[in-house]
Amino acid sequence: MGKGKYQEALPIFNKLVGFDSLSTIYRYNRAVTFTHLNLFQNAIRDYLILVKQLPDEAEYHFQLGDLFERAGNQTNAEVYYGNAIRLEKENFHYFFKRGTFFLKRNSYALAIKDFDESINLNPEHHSSYHNRGIARYKVGLKELACEDWCQALLKGSPNSASHLDRNCERYPKPCLLTEKK
């Protein structure tokens, strides 16, 4: 796995899980392998078993949310992202990922709320500012969106400059960019 040879790792993890079906580390590594091989249903099956074995392990719920999203099961994706957040409220990445999930589904108010929390937990995460800017723009909060894109740009977001340029009549002062005419 460490060398990215997931196809070669899969038979080994299949044997290990066969020898010890209760070993969470073998099953987890097989689920990761399935995910990298785009065998999402197999990965989901393993993560569901892991969630039953260790229901308080937030990462298993988070991975299920991601896998259900990839597989097109939006209802379960939302449930498992929510479970992960309830179990580990200090993980900014969980809020960011669920916010992005909501953003893709045009649930802008929910997305903004999750990006707010992600930024609260990690004020340097430029992608949270960038995506919150998109959600704010979509709900008509254009000035706030421009401020978010400015912050994202200052924190290293490569995509935020084009959003500022296309969507903002004036650049917010902190960006130190020449104001548009």
mmCIF file of C-alpha atoms in Angstrom:
data_model
loop_
_atom_site.group_PDB
_atom_site.id
_atom_site.type_symbol
_atom_site.label_atom_id
_atom_site.label_comp_id
_atom_site.label_asym_id
_atom_site.label_seq_id
_atom_site.Cartn_x
_atom_site.Cartn_y
_atom_site.Cartn_z
ATOM 1 C CA MET A 1 0.000 0.000 0.000
ATOM 2 C CA GLY A 2 2.807 2.393 0.884
ATOM 3 C CA LYS A 3 4.023 2.249 -2.696
ATOM 4 C CA GLY A 4 0.560 2.649 -4.181
ATOM 5 C CA LYS A 5 0.400 -0.958 -5.365
ATOM 6 C CA TYR A 6 -3.180 -1.523 -4.338
ATOM 7 C CA GLN A 7 -3.892 -4.239 -6.876
ATOM 8 C CA GLU A 8 -1.053 -6.266 -5.375
ATOM 9 C CA ALA A 9 -2.124 -5.477 -1.798
ATOM 10 C CA LEU A 10 -5.735 -6.598 -2.232
ATOM 11 C CA PRO A 11 -5.143 -10.393 -2.248
ATOM 12 C CA ILE A 12 -2.977 -10.045 0.861
ATOM 13 C CA PHE A 13 -5.669 -8.117 2.746
ATOM 14 C CA ASN A 14 -8.331 -10.560 1.547
ATOM 15 C CA LYS A 15 -6.308 -13.402 3.110
ATOM 16 C CA LEU A 16 -5.675 -11.475 6.312
ATOM 17 C CA VAL A 17 -9.363 -10.601 6.729
ATOM 18 C CA GLY A 18 -10.162 -14.262 5.996
ATOM 19 C CA PHE A 19 -7.796 -15.381 8.747
ATOM 20 C CA ASP A 20 -9.037 -12.825 11.270
ATOM 21 C CA SER A 21 -12.348 -11.245 10.304
ATOM 22 C CA LEU A 22 -12.483 -9.304 13.586
ATOM 23 C CA SER A 23 -9.176 -7.494 13.004
ATOM 24 C CA THR A 24 -10.097 -3.876 12.380
ATOM 25 C CA ILE A 25 -6.656 -2.977 11.012
ATOM 26 C CA TYR A 26 -6.811 -5.639 8.284
ATOM 27 C CA ARG A 27 -10.360 -4.681 7.328
ATOM 28 C CA TYR A 28 -9.541 -0.957 7.401
ATOM 29 C CA ASN A 29 -6.523 -1.428 5.145
ATOM 30 C CA ARG A 30 -8.614 -3.527 2.771
ATOM 31 C CA ALA A 31 -11.297 -0.809 2.732
ATOM 32 C CA VAL A 32 -8.632 1.783 1.895
ATOM 33 C CA THR A 33 -7.352 -0.518 -0.851
ATOM 34 C CA PHE A 34 -10.859 -0.990 -2.270
ATOM 35 C CA THR A 35 -11.312 2.795 -2.249
ATOM 36 C CA HIS A 36 -8.098 3.369 -4.203
ATOM 37 C CA LEU A 37 -9.185 0.722 -6.708
ATOM 38 C CA ASN A 38 -12.576 2.497 -7.093
ATOM 39 C CA LEU A 39 -14.366 -0.565 -5.742
ATOM 40 C CA PHE A 40 -16.669 1.624 -3.692
ATOM 41 C CA GLN A 41 -19.344 -0.941 -2.851
ATOM 42 C CA ASN A 42 -16.692 -3.307 -1.454
ATOM 43 C CA ALA A 43 -15.162 -0.470 0.557
ATOM 44 C CA ILE A 44 -18.605 0.535 1.849
ATOM 45 C CA ARG A 45 -19.257 -3.040 2.950
ATOM 46 C CA ASP A 46 -15.990 -3.117 4.935
ATOM 47 C CA TYR A 47 -16.544 0.300 6.505
ATOM 48 C CA LEU A 48 -20.073 -0.670 7.557
ATOM 49 C CA ILE A 49 -18.592 -3.653 9.395
ATOM 50 C CA LEU A 50 -15.951 -1.402 10.948
ATOM 51 C CA VAL A 51 -18.632 1.044 12.126
ATOM 52 C CA LYS A 52 -20.430 -1.827 13.833
ATOM 53 C CA GLN A 53 -17.193 -2.958 15.490
ATOM 54 C CA LEU A 54 -16.052 0.529 16.535
ATOM 55 C CA PRO A 55 -19.077 2.849 16.368
ATOM 56 C CA ASP A 56 -17.200 5.771 17.952
ATOM 57 C CA GLU A 57 -14.418 5.861 15.337
ATOM 58 C CA ALA A 58 -15.189 9.103 13.483
ATOM 59 C CA GLU A 59 -12.884 8.336 10.560
ATOM 60 C CA TYR A 60 -14.912 5.268 9.575
ATOM 61 C CA HIS A 61 -18.085 7.364 9.438
ATOM 62 C CA PHE A 62 -16.278 10.068 7.469
ATOM 63 C CA GLN A 63 -14.987 7.549 4.927
ATOM 64 C CA LEU A 64 -18.481 6.128 4.560
ATOM 65 C CA GLY A 65 -19.806 9.618 3.905
ATOM 66 C CA ASP A 66 -17.210 10.108 1.196
ATOM 67 C CA LEU A 67 -17.857 6.701 -0.357
ATOM 68 C CA PHE A 68 -21.633 7.115 -0.333
ATOM 69 C CA GLU A 69 -21.190 10.518 -1.962
ATOM 70 C CA ARG A 70 -18.991 9.016 -4.680
ATOM 71 C CA ALA A 71 -21.479 6.185 -5.189
ATOM 72 C CA GLY A 72 -24.333 8.677 -5.598
ATOM 73 C CA ASN A 73 -26.152 7.863 -2.346
ATOM 74 C CA GLN A 74 -26.561 11.421 -1.082
ATOM 75 C CA THR A 75 -28.840 10.563 1.834
ATOM 76 C CA ASN A 76 -26.345 8.168 3.406
ATOM 77 C CA ALA A 77 -23.468 10.502 2.590
ATOM 78 C CA GLU A 78 -25.082 13.285 4.605
ATOM 79 C CA VAL A 79 -25.862 10.928 7.499
ATOM 80 C CA TYR A 80 -22.319 9.586 7.770
ATOM 81 C CA TYR A 81 -20.667 12.990 7.382
ATOM 82 C CA GLY A 82 -22.915 14.156 10.202
ATOM 83 C CA ASN A 83 -21.960 11.151 12.340
ATOM 84 C CA ALA A 84 -18.266 11.902 11.865
ATOM 85 C CA ILE A 85 -18.786 15.516 12.925
ATOM 86 C CA ARG A 86 -20.788 14.512 15.999
ATOM 87 C CA LEU A 87 -18.012 12.143 17.024
ATOM 88 C CA GLU A 88 -15.129 14.521 16.335
ATOM 89 C CA LYS A 89 -16.276 18.138 16.457
ATOM 90 C CA GLU A 90 -12.739 19.544 16.300
ATOM 91 C CA ASN A 91 -11.849 18.127 12.869
ATOM 92 C CA PHE A 92 -12.042 21.048 10.438
ATOM 93 C CA HIS A 93 -11.676 18.722 7.467
ATOM 94 C CA TYR A 94 -14.958 16.962 8.302
ATOM 95 C CA PHE A 95 -16.798 20.292 8.275
ATOM 96 C CA PHE A 96 -15.038 21.340 5.063
ATOM 97 C CA LYS A 97 -15.935 18.104 3.277
ATOM 98 C CA ARG A 98 -19.578 18.228 4.372
ATOM 99 C CA GLY A 99 -19.723 21.921 3.435
ATOM 100 C CA THR A 100 -18.445 21.052 -0.022
ATOM 101 C CA PHE A 101 -21.040 18.273 -0.201
ATOM 102 C CA PHE A 102 -23.789 20.812 0.610
ATOM 103 C CA LEU A 103 -22.333 23.334 -1.846
ATOM 104 C CA LYS A 104 -22.543 20.776 -4.677
ATOM 105 C CA ARG A 105 -26.202 20.213 -3.802
ATOM 106 C CA ASN A 106 -27.052 23.925 -3.766
ATOM 107 C CA SER A 107 -27.726 23.835 -0.020
ATOM 108 C CA TYR A 108 -25.875 27.105 0.405
ATOM 109 C CA ALA A 109 -26.967 28.023 3.933
ATOM 110 C CA LEU A 110 -25.846 24.625 5.233
ATOM 111 C CA ALA A 111 -22.596 24.918 3.287
ATOM 112 C CA ILE A 112 -21.879 28.361 4.740
ATOM 113 C CA LYS A 113 -22.498 27.075 8.259
ATOM 114 C CA ASP A 114 -20.031 24.201 7.772
ATOM 115 C CA PHE A 115 -17.407 26.439 6.159
ATOM 116 C CA ASP A 116 -17.810 28.874 9.068
ATOM 117 C CA GLU A 117 -17.012 26.056 11.483
ATOM 118 C CA SER A 118 -14.120 24.800 9.357
ATOM 119 C CA ILE A 119 -12.618 28.308 9.341
ATOM 120 C CA ASN A 120 -13.218 28.639 13.074
ATOM 121 C CA LEU A 121 -11.247 25.428 13.635
ATOM 122 C CA ASN A 122 -8.525 26.202 11.059
ATOM 123 C CA PRO A 123 -8.337 29.893 10.095
ATOM 124 C CA GLU A 124 -5.558 29.180 7.582
ATOM 125 C CA HIS A 125 -7.537 26.726 5.418
ATOM 126 C CA HIS A 126 -7.834 28.662 2.164
ATOM 127 C CA SER A 127 -10.208 26.195 0.520
ATOM 128 C CA SER A 128 -12.809 26.800 3.249
ATOM 129 C CA TYR A 129 -12.701 30.547 2.541
ATOM 130 C CA HIS A 130 -12.835 29.950 -1.203
ATOM 131 C CA ASN A 131 -15.818 27.607 -1.046
ATOM 132 C CA ARG A 132 -17.636 29.770 1.492
ATOM 133 C CA GLY A 133 -17.156 32.633 -0.978
ATOM 134 C CA ILE A 134 -18.886 30.586 -3.665
ATOM 135 C CA ALA A 135 -21.804 29.748 -1.352
ATOM 136 C CA ARG A 136 -22.121 33.362 -0.217
ATOM 137 C CA TYR A 137 -22.057 34.582 -3.802
ATOM 138 C CA LYS A 138 -24.825 32.135 -4.715
ATOM 139 C CA VAL A 139 -27.094 33.530 -1.973
ATOM 140 C CA GLY A 140 -26.424 37.130 -2.989
ATOM 141 C CA LEU A 141 -23.832 38.059 -0.350
ATOM 142 C CA LYS A 142 -21.428 39.346 -2.982
ATOM 143 C CA GLU A 143 -19.321 41.637 -0.792
ATOM 144 C CA LEU A 144 -18.795 38.886 1.762
ATOM 145 C CA ALA A 145 -17.971 36.478 -1.050
ATOM 146 C CA CYS A 146 -15.319 38.878 -2.336
ATOM 147 C CA GLU A 147 -13.850 39.157 1.160
ATOM 148 C CA ASP A 148 -13.685 35.366 1.380
ATOM 149 C CA TRP A 149 -11.973 35.046 -1.983
ATOM 150 C CA CYS A 150 -9.521 37.744 -0.925
ATOM 151 C CA GLN A 151 -8.719 35.850 2.276
ATOM 152 C CA ALA A 152 -8.383 32.596 0.341
ATOM 153 C CA LEU A 153 -6.011 34.271 -2.108
ATOM 154 C CA LEU A 154 -3.901 35.683 0.715
ATOM 155 C CA LYS A 155 -3.736 32.232 2.285
ATOM 156 C CA GLY A 156 -2.577 30.612 -0.958
ATOM 157 C CA SER A 157 -5.636 29.609 -2.962
ATOM 158 C CA PRO A 158 -4.704 29.383 -6.638
ATOM 159 C CA ASN A 159 -8.339 29.696 -7.812
ATOM 160 C CA SER A 160 -9.511 32.691 -5.845
ATOM 161 C CA ALA A 161 -7.898 35.379 -8.023
ATOM 162 C CA SER A 162 -10.105 34.479 -10.982
ATOM 163 C CA HIS A 163 -13.227 34.594 -8.785
ATOM 164 C CA LEU A 164 -12.234 38.019 -7.515
ATOM 165 C CA ASP A 165 -11.608 39.213 -11.044
ATOM 166 C CA ARG A 166 -14.865 37.867 -12.499
ATOM 167 C CA ASN A 167 -17.257 38.590 -9.677
ATOM 168 C CA CYS A 168 -16.058 41.556 -7.634
ATOM 169 C CA GLU A 169 -16.397 45.171 -8.693
ATOM 170 C CA ARG A 170 -13.675 46.111 -6.227
ATOM 171 C CA TYR A 171 -11.021 44.072 -4.581
ATOM 172 C CA PRO A 172 -11.133 44.074 -0.779
ATOM 173 C CA LYS A 173 -8.285 46.153 0.653
ATOM 174 C CA PRO A 174 -6.304 43.319 2.229
ATOM 175 C CA CYS A 175 -5.659 41.774 -1.166
ATOM 176 C CA LEU A 176 -3.396 44.648 -2.156
ATOM 177 C CA LEU A 177 -4.500 44.269 -5.757
ATOM 178 C CA THR A 178 -5.144 47.152 -8.103
ATOM 179 C CA GLU A 179 -8.757 48.123 -7.856
ATOM 180 C CA LYS A 180 -10.855 47.427 -10.937
ATOM 181 C CA LYS A 181 -11.967 50.356 -13.044
#
